Coordinates of C-alpha atoms in Angstrom, one line a residue:
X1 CA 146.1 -72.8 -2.4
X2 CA 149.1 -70.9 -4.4
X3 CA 152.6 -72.1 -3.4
X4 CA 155.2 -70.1 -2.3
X5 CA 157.5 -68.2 -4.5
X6 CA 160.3 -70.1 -3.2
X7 CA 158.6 -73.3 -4.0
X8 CA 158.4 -72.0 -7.7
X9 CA 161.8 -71.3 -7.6
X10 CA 162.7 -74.2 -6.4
X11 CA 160.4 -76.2 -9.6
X12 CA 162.0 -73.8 -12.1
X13 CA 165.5 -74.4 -10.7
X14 CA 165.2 -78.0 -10.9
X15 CA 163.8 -78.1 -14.2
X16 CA 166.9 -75.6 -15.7
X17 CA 169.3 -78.2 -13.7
X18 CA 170.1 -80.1 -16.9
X19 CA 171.2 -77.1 -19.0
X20 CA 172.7 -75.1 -16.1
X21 CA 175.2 -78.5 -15.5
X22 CA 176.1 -78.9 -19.3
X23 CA 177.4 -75.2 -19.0
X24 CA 179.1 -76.1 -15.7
X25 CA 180.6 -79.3 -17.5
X26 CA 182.0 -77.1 -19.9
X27 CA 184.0 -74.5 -18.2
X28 CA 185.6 -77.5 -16.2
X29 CA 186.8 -79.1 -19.5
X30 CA 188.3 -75.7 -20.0
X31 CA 191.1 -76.1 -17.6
X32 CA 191.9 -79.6 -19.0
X33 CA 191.6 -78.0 -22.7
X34 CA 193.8 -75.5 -21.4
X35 CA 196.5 -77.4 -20.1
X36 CA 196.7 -79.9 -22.8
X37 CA 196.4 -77.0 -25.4
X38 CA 199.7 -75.1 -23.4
X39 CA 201.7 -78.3 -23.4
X40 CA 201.1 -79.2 -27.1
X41 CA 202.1 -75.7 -28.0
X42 CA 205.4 -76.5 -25.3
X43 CA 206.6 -79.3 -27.3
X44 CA 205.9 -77.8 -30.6
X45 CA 208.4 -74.8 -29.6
X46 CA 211.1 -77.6 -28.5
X47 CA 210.8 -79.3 -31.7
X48 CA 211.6 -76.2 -33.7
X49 CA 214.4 -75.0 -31.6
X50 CA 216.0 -78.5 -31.8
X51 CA 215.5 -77.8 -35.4
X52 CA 217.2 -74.8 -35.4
X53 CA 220.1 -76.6 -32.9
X54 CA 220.3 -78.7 -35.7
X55 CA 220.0 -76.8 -38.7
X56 CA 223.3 -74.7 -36.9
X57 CA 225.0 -77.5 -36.5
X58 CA 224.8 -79.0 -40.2
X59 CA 226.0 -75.0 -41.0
X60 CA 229.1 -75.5 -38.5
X61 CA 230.0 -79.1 -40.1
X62 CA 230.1 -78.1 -43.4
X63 CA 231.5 -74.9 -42.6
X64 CA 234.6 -76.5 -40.9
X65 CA 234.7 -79.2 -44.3
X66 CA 235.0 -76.0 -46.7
X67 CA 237.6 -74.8 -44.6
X68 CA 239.6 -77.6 -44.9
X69 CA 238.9 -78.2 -48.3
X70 CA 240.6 -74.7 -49.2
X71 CA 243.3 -75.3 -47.3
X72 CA 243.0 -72.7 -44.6
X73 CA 243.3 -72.6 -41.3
X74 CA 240.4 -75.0 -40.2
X75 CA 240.2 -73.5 -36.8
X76 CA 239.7 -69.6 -38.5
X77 CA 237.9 -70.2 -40.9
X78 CA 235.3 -72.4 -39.4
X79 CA 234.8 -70.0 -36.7
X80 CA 234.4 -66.9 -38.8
X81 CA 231.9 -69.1 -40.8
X82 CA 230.3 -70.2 -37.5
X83 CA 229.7 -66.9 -36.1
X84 CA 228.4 -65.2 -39.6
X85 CA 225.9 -68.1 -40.0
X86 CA 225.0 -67.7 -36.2
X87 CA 224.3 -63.8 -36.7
X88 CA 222.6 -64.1 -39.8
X89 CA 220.9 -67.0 -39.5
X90 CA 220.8 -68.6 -36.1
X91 CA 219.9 -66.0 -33.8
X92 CA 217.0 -64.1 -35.6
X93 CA 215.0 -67.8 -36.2
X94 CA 215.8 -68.4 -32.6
X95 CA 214.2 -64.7 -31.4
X96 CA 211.2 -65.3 -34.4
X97 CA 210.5 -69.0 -32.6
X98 CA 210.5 -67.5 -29.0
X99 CA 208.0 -64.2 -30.3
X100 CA 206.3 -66.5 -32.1
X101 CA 205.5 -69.0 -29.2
X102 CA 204.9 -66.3 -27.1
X103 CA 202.3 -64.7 -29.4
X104 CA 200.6 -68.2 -29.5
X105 CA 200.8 -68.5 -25.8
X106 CA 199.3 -65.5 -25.0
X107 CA 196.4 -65.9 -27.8
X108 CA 195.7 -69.4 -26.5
X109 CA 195.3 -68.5 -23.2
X110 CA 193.4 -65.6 -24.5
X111 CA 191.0 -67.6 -26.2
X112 CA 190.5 -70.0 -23.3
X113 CA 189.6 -67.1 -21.0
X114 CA 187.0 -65.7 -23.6
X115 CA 185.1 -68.9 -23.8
X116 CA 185.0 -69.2 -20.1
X117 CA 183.7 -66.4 -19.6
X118 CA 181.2 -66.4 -22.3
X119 CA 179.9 -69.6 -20.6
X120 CA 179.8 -67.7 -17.0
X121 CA 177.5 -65.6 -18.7
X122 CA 175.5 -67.8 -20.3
X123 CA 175.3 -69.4 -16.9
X124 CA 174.4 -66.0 -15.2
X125 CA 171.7 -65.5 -17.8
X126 CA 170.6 -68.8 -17.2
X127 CA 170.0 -68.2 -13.7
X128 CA 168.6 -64.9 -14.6
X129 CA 166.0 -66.2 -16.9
X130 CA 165.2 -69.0 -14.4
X131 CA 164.7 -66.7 -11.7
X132 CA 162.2 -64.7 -13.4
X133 CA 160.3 -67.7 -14.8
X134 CA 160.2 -68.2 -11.6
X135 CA 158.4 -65.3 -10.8
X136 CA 156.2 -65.5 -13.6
X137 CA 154.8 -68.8 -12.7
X138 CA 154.5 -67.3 -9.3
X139 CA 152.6 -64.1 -10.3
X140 CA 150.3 -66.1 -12.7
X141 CA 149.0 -68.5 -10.1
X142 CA 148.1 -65.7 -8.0
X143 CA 146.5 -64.2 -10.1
X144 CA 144.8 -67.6 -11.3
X145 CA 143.3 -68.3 -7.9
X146 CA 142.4 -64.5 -7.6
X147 CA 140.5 -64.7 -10.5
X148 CA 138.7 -68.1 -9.6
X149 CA 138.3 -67.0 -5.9
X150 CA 136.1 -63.4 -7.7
X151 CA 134.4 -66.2 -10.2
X152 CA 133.3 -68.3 -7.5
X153 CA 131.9 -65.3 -5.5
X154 CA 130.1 -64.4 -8.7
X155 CA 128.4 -68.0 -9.0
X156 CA 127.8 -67.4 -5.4
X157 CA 125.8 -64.2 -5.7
X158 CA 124.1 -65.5 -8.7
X159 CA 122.9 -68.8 -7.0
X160 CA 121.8 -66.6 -4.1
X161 CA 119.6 -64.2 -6.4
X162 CA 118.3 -67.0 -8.2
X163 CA 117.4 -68.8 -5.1
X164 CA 115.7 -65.6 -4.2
X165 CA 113.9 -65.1 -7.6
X166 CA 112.4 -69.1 -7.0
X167 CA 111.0 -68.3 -3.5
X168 CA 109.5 -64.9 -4.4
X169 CA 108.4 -66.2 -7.8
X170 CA 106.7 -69.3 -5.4
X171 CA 105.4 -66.3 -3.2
X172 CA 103.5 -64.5 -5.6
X173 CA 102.2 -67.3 -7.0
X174 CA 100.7 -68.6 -4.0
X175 CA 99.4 -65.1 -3.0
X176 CA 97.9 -64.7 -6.7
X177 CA 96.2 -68.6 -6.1
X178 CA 95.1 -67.3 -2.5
X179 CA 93.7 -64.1 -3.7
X180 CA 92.0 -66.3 -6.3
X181 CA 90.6 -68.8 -4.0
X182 CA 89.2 -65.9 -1.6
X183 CA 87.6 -64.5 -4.2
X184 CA 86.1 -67.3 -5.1
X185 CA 84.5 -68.4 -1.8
X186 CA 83.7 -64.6 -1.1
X187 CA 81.6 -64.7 -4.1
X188 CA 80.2 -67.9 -3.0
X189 CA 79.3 -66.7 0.3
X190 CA 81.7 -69.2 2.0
X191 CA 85.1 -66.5 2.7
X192 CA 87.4 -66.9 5.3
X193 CA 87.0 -65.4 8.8
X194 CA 89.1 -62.5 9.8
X195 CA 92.7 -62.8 10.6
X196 CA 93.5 -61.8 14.2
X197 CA 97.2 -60.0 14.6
X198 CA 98.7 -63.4 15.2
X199 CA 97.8 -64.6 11.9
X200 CA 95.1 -67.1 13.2
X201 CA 92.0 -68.0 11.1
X202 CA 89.1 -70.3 10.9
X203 CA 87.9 -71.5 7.3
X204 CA 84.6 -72.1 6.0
X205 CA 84.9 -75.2 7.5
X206 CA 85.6 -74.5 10.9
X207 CA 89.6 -75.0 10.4
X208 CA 91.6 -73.3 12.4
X209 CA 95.5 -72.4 10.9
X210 CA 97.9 -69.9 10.7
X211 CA 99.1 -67.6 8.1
X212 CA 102.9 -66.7 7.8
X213 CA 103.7 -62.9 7.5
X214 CA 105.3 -60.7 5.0
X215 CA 106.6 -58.0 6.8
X216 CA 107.1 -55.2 4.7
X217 CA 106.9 -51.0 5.8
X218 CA 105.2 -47.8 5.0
X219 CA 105.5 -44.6 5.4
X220 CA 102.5 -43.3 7.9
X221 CA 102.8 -39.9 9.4
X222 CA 106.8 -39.5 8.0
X223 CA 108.0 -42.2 9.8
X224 CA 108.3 -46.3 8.4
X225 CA 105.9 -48.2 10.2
X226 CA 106.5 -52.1 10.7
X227 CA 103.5 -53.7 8.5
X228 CA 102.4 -57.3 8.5
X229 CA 100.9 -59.0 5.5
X230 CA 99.2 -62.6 6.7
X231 CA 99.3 -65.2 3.4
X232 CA 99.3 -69.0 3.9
X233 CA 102.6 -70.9 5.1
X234 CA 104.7 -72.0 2.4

């Protein structure tokens, strides 16, 4: 008996279990690779910007050193210097390591979504291709059993008909060894009696028997007539 389509769904969903789950295993490492991936870029951006804290104050030290050295007004001179080196210098690295982060940020992210969501379609066309192997199995079965249930009618048939030939091959013979044998003892004087309608006889020996009949019909008159044809039983 074919099973159920479910139960072949259920088979081929089992046996796609393995690969289904690695997929599944990898879109929940994504959130960790995420994370990890966001935080790395995090510190990175600290590091440069102490950097550039740095980096602006080396420029203010040496700055307020030159001053002095020339004799100027430290305060004046160191300030002017400061705020040149901060517009020139300072600020634009500052606004370049913030776009710059940013632009990382949002193409990490970016990249993170894309592979998730080309592993929820490979997971989608996972479940696809199960579902219609699935079917497949489903629609071959059926068709498997139809197929043996029309071959076994066929052997059927063909072991009927051949049981048929036997008997009517049997049959003749025994009529063509009867119509021999009656010949025979007609020729010898010593022929059977007549059959009554029953099918009764007597032999040449006083035997009493009974013949089987063949029932067959012909046409008498336009209309089939029920005819009776008396050979010995098989």
């Amino acid at each position: 008996m074919v099973k159920s389509l479910a139960e072949y769904q259920a088979e081929v969903t089992r046996s796609y279990e393995p690969a289904r789950q690695a997929i599944q295993n990898q879109i929940n490492a994504l959130a960790g690779q995420e994370s990890q991936g966001l935080q790395s870029l995090q510190n990175q951006y600290k590091l440069d910007q102490q950097t550039l804290e740095r980096n602006r104050d080396t420029a203010a030290e040496a700055a307020s050193l030159a001053a002095a050295g020339n004799g100027g007004s430290f305060g004046g001179q160191a300030n002017i210097a400061n705020r040149k080196y901060y517009a020139q210098t300072f600020a634009p690295a500052q606004s370049q390591l913030q776009t710059n982060f940013d632009k990382s940020r949002g193409n990490y992210i970016s990249q993170i979504n894309q592979n998730r969501m080309s592993l929820e379609s490979q997971m989608a066309n996972l479940a696809s291709e199960a579902h219609r192997y699935g079917i497949s199995r489903y629609d071959a079965a059926v068709a498997q059993d139809k197929q043996y249930a029309l071959e076994q009618q066929r052997l059927a048939l063909q072991r009927r008909q051949l049981d048929q030939d036997n008997r009517l091959a049997q049959y003749l013979n025994q009529v063509n060894q009867l119509s021999k044998e009656n010949q025979r003892l007609r020729g010898s004087g010593f022929g059977r009696s007549s059959i009554d309608s029953s099918g009764r006889y007597v032999d040449r020996f006083g035997n009493q028997g009974v013949i089987n009949p063949i029932q067959t019909t012909e046409k008498r008159n336009g209309r089939d007539v029920l005819v009776n044809t008396y050979i010995p039983g098989i």
